[in-house]
Amino acid sequence: MLSRQRMRFITFPAIIAALLMTGCASDGPLLRNPFASNQARQIEKLSAAELYASARASLDSGDAESALDFYRRLEANYPFTKYATQGQLETIYAQFSAYKPEQALSSASRFIKQHPRHPEIDYIYYLRGVIYQESIDQNLETVLQLDSTERSPESARQAFEAFALLIQRYPASAYSAEARERMIWLKERMARNELYVSQYYLRREAFVAASRRAQEILKKYQGTRAIPHALIVIRDSYAGLGLKDLANDAQAVLNLNHPNFDPDAEKAGWDLWPFNDDDNEAASTQAPNRLAS
């Protein structure tokens, strides 16, 4: 699963330090129970900079819910400031951190529509892909040893398309390299889903349907590890239909391109989640934190 630590915002010390020093009438940013009755009046008096500082301090401390409260108030009270714009961007990440993917995706689409030329717009495209990818239930796979390739590939397709759009529109983006790596993984995931369906048809002796789905894998997912498995499905489907010559042809293609193929060993080696959650990874996986001038 994608580590929330990996996705933390890059800190720009001079900006954040200045805001924190001026926040909340010298008391620092409000972090605990910001809407408690004894703090309500104090909050009402906060400037845009102070509200933003409190939101960021909450977000950086891992309290995404409190951060979202501050971001909402910031946008309501100071809608036309640079702090509100930055708050809208960071709200997407805060919603993502608070496990509210649908809200995060909605906010991302709204931000792209309202700020198409924002200097960090490529990050929003990237984060959309990450949110879709996270919805493939990585926790279930890791903890319960379930394989989500047996379920609908819709989230994988949406993530793939989101990353592809990022690369198409912003090929020089700092996020493009990792987006390409994720697309490779997603392509494997979609191929595995198609393979699962074709193998299901084969087990049911629906040989024509099994062969057709396996042929689709050969057309759409060249270069993935599903290819030799698909050839086996095609071979066995033709054999089940009594088409021995075609079955032999499929076996010959398998022998030529994958001479040492062992389906059981190969499938056992497929990674469910190839990304390392090390906090020291490249900053390309981290979100920007700067106030647009």
PDB file of C-alpha atoms in Angstrom:
ATOM      1  CA  MET A   1       0.000   0.000   0.000  1.00  0.00           C
ATOM      2  CA  LEU A   2       1.188   3.500  -0.716  1.00  0.00           C
ATOM      3  CA  SER A   3       2.624   4.936   2.480  1.00  0.00           C
ATOM      4  CA  ARG A   4       1.017   8.175   3.697  1.00  0.00           C
ATOM      5  CA  GLN A   5       4.503   9.153   4.855  1.00  0.00           C
ATOM      6  CA  ARG A   6       5.790   8.903   1.305  1.00  0.00           C
ATOM      7  CA  MET A   7       3.136  11.312   0.097  1.00  0.00           C
ATOM      8  CA  ARG A   8       3.775  14.009   2.694  1.00  0.00           C
ATOM      9  CA  PHE A   9       4.244  17.539   1.466  1.00  0.00           C
ATOM     10  CA  ILE A  10       7.713  18.948   0.855  1.00  0.00           C
ATOM     11  CA  THR A  11       8.432  21.528   3.522  1.00  0.00           C
ATOM     12  CA  PHE A  12       9.640  24.989   2.621  1.00  0.00           C
ATOM     13  CA  PRO A  13      10.991  26.076   6.037  1.00  0.00           C
ATOM     14  CA  ALA A  14      11.054  29.821   5.469  1.00  0.00           C
ATOM     15  CA  ILE A  15       7.388  30.031   4.457  1.00  0.00           C
ATOM     16  CA  ILE A  16       6.031  27.629   7.033  1.00  0.00           C
ATOM     17  CA  ALA A  17       8.146  28.962   9.887  1.00  0.00           C
ATOM     18  CA  ALA A  18       7.033  32.514   9.220  1.00  0.00           C
ATOM     19  CA  LEU A  19       3.393  31.519   9.141  1.00  0.00           C
ATOM     20  CA  LEU A  20       3.619  29.451  12.290  1.00  0.00           C
ATOM     21  CA  MET A  21       5.315  32.281  14.170  1.00  0.00           C
ATOM     22  CA  THR A  22       2.501  34.679  13.314  1.00  0.00           C
ATOM     23  CA  GLY A  23      -0.340  32.213  13.802  1.00  0.00           C
ATOM     24  CA  CYS A  24      -3.201  32.461  16.238  1.00  0.00           C
ATOM     25  CA  ALA A  25      -2.327  35.647  18.101  1.00  0.00           C
ATOM     26  CA  SER A  26       1.087  34.445  19.235  1.00  0.00           C
ATOM     27  CA  ASP A  27      -0.255  31.157  20.554  1.00  0.00           C
ATOM     28  CA  GLY A  28       0.889  29.214  17.481  1.00  0.00           C
ATOM     29  CA  PRO A  29      -1.353  27.245  15.161  1.00  0.00           C
ATOM     30  CA  LEU A  30      -4.413  25.646  16.654  1.00  0.00           C
ATOM     31  CA  LEU A  31      -4.012  21.875  16.693  1.00  0.00           C
ATOM     32  CA  ARG A  32      -6.242  20.415  19.366  1.00  0.00           C
ATOM     33  CA  ASN A  33     -10.000  20.646  19.193  1.00  0.00           C
ATOM     34  CA  PRO A  34      -9.878  23.794  17.086  1.00  0.00           C
ATOM     35  CA  PHE A  35     -13.631  24.310  17.254  1.00  0.00           C
ATOM     36  CA  ALA A  36     -14.014  23.968  21.011  1.00  0.00           C
ATOM     37  CA  SER A  37     -16.055  26.786  22.567  1.00  0.00           C
ATOM     38  CA  ASN A  38     -13.093  28.446  24.267  1.00  0.00           C
ATOM     39  CA  GLN A  39     -11.316  28.756  20.948  1.00  0.00           C
ATOM     40  CA  ALA A  40     -14.200  29.732  18.666  1.00  0.00           C
ATOM     41  CA  ARG A  41     -13.715  33.461  19.017  1.00  0.00           C
ATOM     42  CA  GLN A  42      -9.987  33.144  18.538  1.00  0.00           C
ATOM     43  CA  ILE A  43     -10.524  31.213  15.316  1.00  0.00           C
ATOM     44  CA  GLU A  44     -12.935  33.809  13.982  1.00  0.00           C
ATOM     45  CA  LYS A  45     -10.175  36.407  14.254  1.00  0.00           C
ATOM     46  CA  LEU A  46      -7.544  34.403  12.399  1.00  0.00           C
ATOM     47  CA  SER A  47      -6.087  35.901   9.246  1.00  0.00           C
ATOM     48  CA  ALA A  48      -5.739  33.930   6.008  1.00  0.00           C
ATOM     49  CA  ALA A  49      -2.073  33.277   6.771  1.00  0.00           C
ATOM     50  CA  GLU A  50      -2.880  32.070  10.288  1.00  0.00           C
ATOM     51  CA  LEU A  51      -5.673  29.768   9.140  1.00  0.00           C
ATOM     52  CA  TYR A  52      -3.384  28.311   6.515  1.00  0.00           C
ATOM     53  CA  ALA A  53      -0.600  27.817   9.072  1.00  0.00           C
ATOM     54  CA  SER A  54      -2.996  26.006  11.411  1.00  0.00           C
ATOM     55  CA  ALA A  55      -4.239  23.799   8.591  1.00  0.00           C
ATOM     56  CA  ARG A  56      -0.719  22.881   7.543  1.00  0.00           C
ATOM     57  CA  ALA A  57       0.386  22.222  11.095  1.00  0.00           C
ATOM     58  CA  SER A  58      -2.584  19.869  11.560  1.00  0.00           C
ATOM     59  CA  LEU A  59      -1.869  18.123   8.270  1.00  0.00           C
ATOM     60  CA  ASP A  60       1.840  17.729   9.013  1.00  0.00           C
ATOM     61  CA  SER A  61       1.017  16.269  12.434  1.00  0.00           C
ATOM     62  CA  GLY A  62      -1.203  13.639  10.840  1.00  0.00           C
ATOM     63  CA  ASP A  63      -4.525  15.176  11.874  1.00  0.00           C
ATOM     64  CA  ALA A  64      -6.127  15.336   8.428  1.00  0.00           C
ATOM     65  CA  GLU A  65      -9.644  15.921   9.781  1.00  0.00           C
ATOM     66  CA  SER A  66      -8.644  19.056  11.685  1.00  0.00           C
ATOM     67  CA  ALA A  67      -6.700  20.228   8.643  1.00  0.00           C
ATOM     68  CA  LEU A  68      -9.811  19.844   6.504  1.00  0.00           C
ATOM     69  CA  ASP A  69     -11.801  21.964   8.977  1.00  0.00           C
ATOM     70  CA  PHE A  70      -9.227  24.744   8.729  1.00  0.00           C
ATOM     71  CA  TYR A  71      -9.045  24.524   4.933  1.00  0.00           C
ATOM     72  CA  ARG A  72     -12.836  24.815   4.681  1.00  0.00           C
ATOM     73  CA  ARG A  73     -12.857  27.888   6.913  1.00  0.00           C
ATOM     74  CA  LEU A  74      -9.940  29.386   4.983  1.00  0.00           C
ATOM     75  CA  GLU A  75     -11.759  29.055   1.668  1.00  0.00           C
ATOM     76  CA  ALA A  76     -15.007  30.395   3.121  1.00  0.00           C
ATOM     77  CA  ASN A  77     -13.446  33.446   4.781  1.00  0.00           C
ATOM     78  CA  TYR A  78     -10.693  34.319   2.301  1.00  0.00           C
ATOM     79  CA  PRO A  79     -11.763  32.826  -1.040  1.00  0.00           C
ATOM     80  CA  PHE A  80      -9.657  35.014  -3.324  1.00  0.00           C
ATOM     81  CA  THR A  81      -6.286  34.755  -1.606  1.00  0.00           C
ATOM     82  CA  LYS A  82      -3.229  32.720  -2.516  1.00  0.00           C
ATOM     83  CA  TYR A  83      -3.698  30.896   0.785  1.00  0.00           C
ATOM     84  CA  ALA A  84      -7.140  29.709  -0.274  1.00  0.00           C
ATOM     85  CA  THR A  85      -5.789  28.412  -3.577  1.00  0.00           C
ATOM     86  CA  GLN A  86      -2.979  26.538  -1.856  1.00  0.00           C
ATOM     87  CA  GLY A  87      -5.487  25.279   0.675  1.00  0.00           C
ATOM     88  CA  GLN A  88      -7.648  23.864  -2.123  1.00  0.00           C
ATOM     89  CA  LEU A  89      -4.643  21.952  -3.450  1.00  0.00           C
ATOM     90  CA  GLU A  90      -3.709  20.618  -0.029  1.00  0.00           C
ATOM     91  CA  THR A  91      -7.344  19.732   0.707  1.00  0.00           C
ATOM     92  CA  ILE A  92      -7.095  17.045  -1.986  1.00  0.00           C
ATOM     93  CA  TYR A  93      -4.167  15.454  -0.208  1.00  0.00           C
ATOM     94  CA  ALA A  94      -5.855  15.858   3.200  1.00  0.00           C
ATOM     95  CA  GLN A  95      -8.967  14.067   1.921  1.00  0.00           C
ATOM     96  CA  PHE A  96      -6.754  11.338   0.491  1.00  0.00           C
ATOM     97  CA  SER A  97      -5.006  11.007   3.868  1.00  0.00           C
ATOM     98  CA  ALA A  98      -8.369  10.892   5.650  1.00  0.00           C
ATOM     99  CA  TYR A  99      -9.403   7.918   3.468  1.00  0.00           C
ATOM    100  CA  LYS A 100     -12.007   9.893   1.538  1.00  0.00           C
ATOM    101  CA  PRO A 101     -11.082   8.975  -2.035  1.00  0.00           C
ATOM    102  CA  GLU A 102     -14.352  10.049  -3.664  1.00  0.00           C
ATOM    103  CA  GLN A 103     -14.136  13.498  -2.092  1.00  0.00           C
ATOM    104  CA  ALA A 104     -10.470  13.773  -3.048  1.00  0.00           C
ATOM    105  CA  LEU A 105     -11.219  12.894  -6.677  1.00  0.00           C
ATOM    106  CA  SER A 106     -14.076  15.386  -6.802  1.00  0.00           C
ATOM    107  CA  SER A 107     -11.860  18.108  -5.330  1.00  0.00           C
ATOM    108  CA  ALA A 108      -9.096  17.260  -7.797  1.00  0.00           C
ATOM    109  CA  SER A 109     -11.444  17.613 -10.784  1.00  0.00           C
ATOM    110  CA  ARG A 110     -12.725  20.912  -9.444  1.00  0.00           C
ATOM    111  CA  PHE A 111      -9.188  22.223  -8.873  1.00  0.00           C
ATOM    112  CA  ILE A 112      -8.128  21.292 -12.418  1.00  0.00           C
ATOM    113  CA  LYS A 113     -11.168  23.084 -13.829  1.00  0.00           C
ATOM    114  CA  GLN A 114     -10.674  26.221 -11.720  1.00  0.00           C
ATOM    115  CA  HIS A 115      -6.863  26.436 -11.870  1.00  0.00           C
ATOM    116  CA  PRO A 116      -5.735  24.866 -15.168  1.00  0.00           C
ATOM    117  CA  ARG A 117      -2.496  26.889 -15.198  1.00  0.00           C
ATOM    118  CA  HIS A 118      -1.522  26.405 -11.568  1.00  0.00           C
ATOM    119  CA  PRO A 119       2.233  25.713 -11.301  1.00  0.00           C
ATOM    120  CA  GLU A 120       1.560  22.426  -9.475  1.00  0.00           C
ATOM    121  CA  ILE A 121      -1.312  21.199 -11.643  1.00  0.00           C
ATOM    122  CA  ASP A 122       0.755  18.188 -12.749  1.00  0.00           C
ATOM    123  CA  TYR A 123       0.773  16.992  -9.140  1.00  0.00           C
ATOM    124  CA  ILE A 124      -3.029  16.941  -9.111  1.00  0.00           C
ATOM    125  CA  TYR A 125      -3.074  14.742 -12.210  1.00  0.00           C
ATOM    126  CA  TYR A 126      -0.531  12.453 -10.551  1.00  0.00           C
ATOM    127  CA  LEU A 127      -2.439  12.280  -7.273  1.00  0.00           C
ATOM    128  CA  ARG A 128      -5.628  11.332  -9.091  1.00  0.00           C
ATOM    129  CA  GLY A 129      -3.845   8.302 -10.492  1.00  0.00           C
ATOM    130  CA  VAL A 130      -2.523   7.376  -7.063  1.00  0.00           C
ATOM    131  CA  ILE A 131      -5.995   7.627  -5.520  1.00  0.00           C
ATOM    132  CA  TYR A 132      -7.458   5.323  -8.164  1.00  0.00           C
ATOM    133  CA  GLN A 133      -4.567   2.908  -7.731  1.00  0.00           C
ATOM    134  CA  GLU A 134      -4.999   2.824  -3.971  1.00  0.00           C
ATOM    135  CA  SER A 135      -8.610   1.753  -4.409  1.00  0.00           C
ATOM    136  CA  ILE A 136      -7.444  -1.637  -5.744  1.00  0.00           C
ATOM    137  CA  ASP A 137      -7.524  -2.826  -2.107  1.00  0.00           C
ATOM    138  CA  GLN A 138      -3.820  -3.273  -1.498  1.00  0.00           C
ATOM    139  CA  ASN A 139      -4.479  -3.851   2.197  1.00  0.00           C
ATOM    140  CA  LEU A 140      -6.661  -6.859   1.459  1.00  0.00           C
ATOM    141  CA  GLU A 141      -3.992  -8.317  -0.787  1.00  0.00           C
ATOM    142  CA  THR A 142      -1.209  -7.801   1.719  1.00  0.00           C
ATOM    143  CA  VAL A 143      -2.983  -8.813   4.935  1.00  0.00           C
ATOM    144  CA  LEU A 144      -5.499 -11.404   3.754  1.00  0.00           C
ATOM    145  CA  GLN A 145      -3.547 -12.727   0.765  1.00  0.00           C
ATOM    146  CA  LEU A 146      -6.403 -11.954  -1.611  1.00  0.00           C
ATOM    147  CA  ASP A 147      -5.770 -11.261  -5.275  1.00  0.00           C
ATOM    148  CA  SER A 148      -7.844  -8.341  -6.557  1.00  0.00           C
ATOM    149  CA  THR A 149      -7.161  -9.328 -10.166  1.00  0.00           C
ATOM    150  CA  GLU A 150     -10.146 -11.623  -9.675  1.00  0.00           C
ATOM    151  CA  ARG A 151     -12.377  -8.553  -9.317  1.00  0.00           C
ATOM    152  CA  SER A 152     -13.307  -5.688 -11.622  1.00  0.00           C
ATOM    153  CA  PRO A 153     -10.293  -3.936 -13.197  1.00  0.00           C
ATOM    154  CA  GLU A 154     -12.115  -0.588 -13.396  1.00  0.00           C
ATOM    155  CA  SER A 155      -9.948   1.161 -10.803  1.00  0.00           C
ATOM    156  CA  ALA A 156      -6.810  -0.081 -12.528  1.00  0.00           C
ATOM    157  CA  ARG A 157      -8.056   1.279 -15.857  1.00  0.00           C
ATOM    158  CA  GLN A 158      -8.928   4.636 -14.303  1.00  0.00           C
ATOM    159  CA  ALA A 159      -5.504   4.877 -12.670  1.00  0.00           C
ATOM    160  CA  PHE A 160      -3.778   3.919 -15.913  1.00  0.00           C
ATOM    161  CA  GLU A 161      -5.709   6.578 -17.831  1.00  0.00           C
ATOM    162  CA  ALA A 162      -4.969   9.216 -15.189  1.00  0.00           C
ATOM    163  CA  PHE A 163      -1.227   8.558 -15.337  1.00  0.00           C
ATOM    164  CA  ALA A 164      -1.327   8.453 -19.138  1.00  0.00           C
ATOM    165  CA  LEU A 165      -3.024  11.859 -19.190  1.00  0.00           C
ATOM    166  CA  LEU A 166      -0.348  13.273 -16.891  1.00  0.00           C
ATOM    167  CA  ILE A 167       2.430  12.043 -19.177  1.00  0.00           C
ATOM    168  CA  GLN A 168       0.625  13.261 -22.286  1.00  0.00           C
ATOM    169  CA  ARG A 169       0.040  16.778 -20.964  1.00  0.00           C
ATOM    170  CA  TYR A 170       3.161  17.209 -18.835  1.00  0.00           C
ATOM    171  CA  PRO A 171       5.898  14.933 -20.213  1.00  0.00           C
ATOM    172  CA  ALA A 172       8.600  16.892 -18.376  1.00  0.00           C
ATOM    173  CA  SER A 173       6.816  16.699 -15.019  1.00  0.00           C
ATOM    174  CA  ALA A 174       8.759  15.517 -11.988  1.00  0.00           C
ATOM    175  CA  TYR A 175       5.989  12.939 -11.511  1.00  0.00           C
ATOM    176  CA  SER A 176       6.138  11.447 -15.022  1.00  0.00           C
ATOM    177  CA  ALA A 177       8.880   8.907 -14.288  1.00  0.00           C
ATOM    178  CA  GLU A 178       7.013   7.283 -11.426  1.00  0.00           C
ATOM    179  CA  ALA A 179       3.756   7.526 -13.350  1.00  0.00           C
ATOM    180  CA  ARG A 180       5.346   5.395 -16.083  1.00  0.00           C
ATOM    181  CA  GLU A 181       6.468   2.822 -13.515  1.00  0.00           C
ATOM    182  CA  ARG A 182       2.973   2.650 -12.097  1.00  0.00           C
ATOM    183  CA  MET A 183       1.489   2.258 -15.566  1.00  0.00           C
ATOM    184  CA  ILE A 184       3.716  -0.780 -16.126  1.00  0.00           C
ATOM    185  CA  TRP A 185       2.410  -2.330 -12.925  1.00  0.00           C
ATOM    186  CA  LEU A 186      -1.178  -1.442 -13.814  1.00  0.00           C
ATOM    187  CA  LYS A 187      -0.794  -2.989 -17.256  1.00  0.00           C
ATOM    188  CA  GLU A 188       0.312  -6.206 -15.572  1.00  0.00           C
ATOM    189  CA  ARG A 189      -2.693  -5.976 -13.268  1.00  0.00           C
ATOM    190  CA  MET A 190      -5.169  -5.547 -16.122  1.00  0.00           C
ATOM    191  CA  ALA A 191      -3.557  -8.398 -18.051  1.00  0.00           C
ATOM    192  CA  ARG A 192      -3.870 -10.646 -15.020  1.00  0.00           C
ATOM    193  CA  ASN A 193      -7.548  -9.800 -14.737  1.00  0.00           C
ATOM    194  CA  GLU A 194      -8.123 -10.785 -18.366  1.00  0.00           C
ATOM    195  CA  LEU A 195      -6.150 -13.960 -17.749  1.00  0.00           C
ATOM    196  CA  TYR A 196      -8.297 -14.830 -14.745  1.00  0.00           C
ATOM    197  CA  VAL A 197     -11.452 -14.452 -16.865  1.00  0.00           C
ATOM    198  CA  SER A 198     -10.061 -16.563 -19.703  1.00  0.00           C
ATOM    199  CA  GLN A 199      -8.992 -19.292 -17.272  1.00  0.00           C
ATOM    200  CA  TYR A 200     -12.455 -19.225 -15.701  1.00  0.00           C
ATOM    201  CA  TYR A 201     -14.031 -19.840 -19.116  1.00  0.00           C
ATOM    202  CA  LEU A 202     -11.533 -22.627 -19.759  1.00  0.00           C
ATOM    203  CA  ARG A 203     -12.462 -24.370 -16.499  1.00  0.00           C
ATOM    204  CA  ARG A 204     -16.116 -24.122 -17.524  1.00  0.00           C
ATOM    205  CA  GLU A 205     -15.206 -25.635 -20.894  1.00  0.00           C
ATOM    206  CA  ALA A 206     -16.411 -22.498 -22.673  1.00  0.00           C
ATOM    207  CA  PHE A 207     -13.518 -22.957 -25.069  1.00  0.00           C
ATOM    208  CA  VAL A 208     -14.465 -20.328 -27.649  1.00  0.00           C
ATOM    209  CA  ALA A 209     -14.907 -17.612 -25.017  1.00  0.00           C
ATOM    210  CA  ALA A 210     -11.670 -18.646 -23.274  1.00  0.00           C
ATOM    211  CA  SER A 211      -9.735 -18.506 -26.539  1.00  0.00           C
ATOM    212  CA  ARG A 212     -11.120 -15.090 -27.458  1.00  0.00           C
ATOM    213  CA  ARG A 213     -10.238 -13.555 -24.079  1.00  0.00           C
ATOM    214  CA  ALA A 214      -6.750 -15.023 -24.262  1.00  0.00           C
ATOM    215  CA  GLN A 215      -6.321 -13.631 -27.783  1.00  0.00           C
ATOM    216  CA  GLU A 216      -7.207 -10.188 -26.401  1.00  0.00           C
ATOM    217  CA  ILE A 217      -4.338 -10.518 -23.932  1.00  0.00           C
ATOM    218  CA  LEU A 218      -1.941 -11.171 -26.818  1.00  0.00           C
ATOM    219  CA  LYS A 219      -3.212  -8.057 -28.612  1.00  0.00           C
ATOM    220  CA  LYS A 220      -3.410  -5.589 -25.721  1.00  0.00           C
ATOM    221  CA  TYR A 221      -0.843  -6.694 -23.173  1.00  0.00           C
ATOM    222  CA  GLN A 222       2.329  -7.621 -24.999  1.00  0.00           C
ATOM    223  CA  GLY A 223       5.347  -7.533 -22.704  1.00  0.00           C
ATOM    224  CA  THR A 224       3.428  -8.623 -19.612  1.00  0.00           C
ATOM    225  CA  ARG A 225       3.896 -11.843 -17.706  1.00  0.00           C
ATOM    226  CA  ALA A 226       0.386 -12.924 -18.642  1.00  0.00           C
ATOM    227  CA  ILE A 227       1.407 -13.674 -22.252  1.00  0.00           C
ATOM    228  CA  PRO A 228       2.703 -17.265 -21.789  1.00  0.00           C
ATOM    229  CA  HIS A 229      -0.265 -18.086 -19.570  1.00  0.00           C
ATOM    230  CA  ALA A 230      -2.577 -16.805 -22.307  1.00  0.00           C
ATOM    231  CA  LEU A 231      -0.850 -19.061 -24.835  1.00  0.00           C
ATOM    232  CA  ILE A 232      -1.574 -22.036 -22.584  1.00  0.00           C
ATOM    233  CA  VAL A 233      -5.246 -21.049 -22.442  1.00  0.00           C
ATOM    234  CA  ILE A 234      -5.320 -20.815 -26.242  1.00  0.00           C
ATOM    235  CA  ARG A 235      -3.612 -24.196 -26.588  1.00  0.00           C
ATOM    236  CA  ASP A 236      -5.969 -25.918 -24.175  1.00  0.00           C
ATOM    237  CA  SER A 237      -9.020 -24.214 -25.699  1.00  0.00           C
ATOM    238  CA  TYR A 238      -8.114 -25.415 -29.186  1.00  0.00           C
ATOM    239  CA  ALA A 239      -7.457 -28.885 -27.800  1.00  0.00           C
ATOM    240  CA  GLY A 240     -10.858 -28.856 -26.122  1.00  0.00           C
ATOM    241  CA  LEU A 241     -12.442 -27.920 -29.457  1.00  0.00           C
ATOM    242  CA  GLY A 242     -10.623 -30.758 -31.174  1.00  0.00           C
ATOM    243  CA  LEU A 243      -8.453 -28.373 -33.229  1.00  0.00           C
ATOM    244  CA  LYS A 244      -5.191 -30.234 -32.733  1.00  0.00           C
ATOM    245  CA  ASP A 245      -3.198 -28.361 -35.373  1.00  0.00           C
ATOM    246  CA  LEU A 246      -4.026 -24.974 -33.846  1.00  0.00           C
ATOM    247  CA  ALA A 247      -3.289 -26.319 -30.375  1.00  0.00           C
ATOM    248  CA  ASN A 248       0.102 -27.504 -31.593  1.00  0.00           C
ATOM    249  CA  ASP A 249       0.740 -24.086 -33.153  1.00  0.00           C
ATOM    250  CA  ALA A 250       0.047 -22.382 -29.827  1.00  0.00           C
ATOM    251  CA  GLN A 251       2.408 -24.793 -28.067  1.00  0.00           C
ATOM    252  CA  ALA A 252       5.093 -24.097 -30.696  1.00  0.00           C
ATOM    253  CA  VAL A 253       4.795 -20.339 -30.118  1.00  0.00           C
ATOM    254  CA  LEU A 254       5.059 -20.928 -26.376  1.00  0.00           C
ATOM    255  CA  ASN A 255       8.142 -23.126 -26.790  1.00  0.00           C
ATOM    256  CA  LEU A 256       9.810 -20.622 -29.112  1.00  0.00           C
ATOM    257  CA  ASN A 257       9.256 -17.499 -27.008  1.00  0.00           C
ATOM    258  CA  HIS A 258       9.214 -19.009 -23.512  1.00  0.00           C
ATOM    259  CA  PRO A 259      11.246 -22.227 -23.704  1.00  0.00           C
ATOM    260  CA  ASN A 260      11.726 -22.620 -19.946  1.00  0.00           C
ATOM    261  CA  PHE A 261       8.306 -21.450 -18.886  1.00  0.00           C
ATOM    262  CA  ASP A 262       6.931 -22.970 -15.682  1.00  0.00           C
ATOM    263  CA  PRO A 263       3.426 -21.570 -15.114  1.00  0.00           C
ATOM    264  CA  ASP A 264       3.264 -22.399 -11.411  1.00  0.00           C
ATOM    265  CA  ALA A 265       6.668 -20.954 -10.582  1.00  0.00           C
ATOM    266  CA  GLU A 266       6.086 -17.897 -12.766  1.00  0.00           C
ATOM    267  CA  LYS A 267       2.729 -17.029 -11.250  1.00  0.00           C
ATOM    268  CA  ALA A 268       4.025 -17.478  -7.719  1.00  0.00           C
ATOM    269  CA  GLY A 269       6.642 -14.810  -8.406  1.00  0.00           C
ATOM    270  CA  TRP A 270       4.240 -12.063  -9.453  1.00  0.00           C
ATOM    271  CA  ASP A 271       4.513  -9.068  -7.131  1.00  0.00           C
ATOM    272  CA  LEU A 272       1.276  -7.736  -5.703  1.00  0.00           C
ATOM    273  CA  TRP A 273       2.746  -4.330  -4.842  1.00  0.00           C
ATOM    274  CA  PRO A 274       6.204  -3.531  -6.234  1.00  0.00           C
ATOM    275  CA  PHE A 275       6.581  -0.033  -4.778  1.00  0.00           C
ATOM    276  CA  ASN A 276       8.834   0.505  -1.796  1.00  0.00           C
ATOM    277  CA  ASP A 277       7.398   2.504   1.085  1.00  0.00           C
ATOM    278  CA  ASP A 278      10.811   3.783   2.151  1.00  0.00           C
ATOM    279  CA  ASP A 279      10.552   7.417   3.267  1.00  0.00           C
ATOM    280  CA  ASN A 280      13.909   8.119   1.658  1.00  0.00           C
ATOM    281  CA  GLU A 281      12.617   7.570  -1.857  1.00  0.00           C
ATOM    282  CA  ALA A 282      12.909  10.297  -4.485  1.00  0.00           C
ATOM    283  CA  ALA A 283      10.938  13.460  -3.844  1.00  0.00           C
ATOM    284  CA  SER A 284       8.944  12.842  -7.012  1.00  0.00           C
ATOM    285  CA  THR A 285       6.437  10.914  -4.881  1.00  0.00           C
ATOM    286  CA  GLN A 286       5.994  13.844  -2.504  1.00  0.00           C
ATOM    287  CA  ALA A 287       3.539  16.660  -2.971  1.00  0.00           C
ATOM    288  CA  PRO A 288       4.620  20.291  -3.431  1.00  0.00           C
ATOM    289  CA  ASN A 289       4.144  22.864  -0.726  1.00  0.00           C
ATOM    290  CA  ARG A 290       4.531  26.407  -1.845  1.00  0.00           C
ATOM    291  CA  LEU A 291       2.326  29.454  -2.085  1.00  0.00           C
ATOM    292  CA  ALA A 292       1.821  30.532  -5.675  1.00  0.00           C
ATOM    293  CA  SER A 293       2.916  34.095  -6.176  1.00  0.00           C
TER     294      SER A 293
END
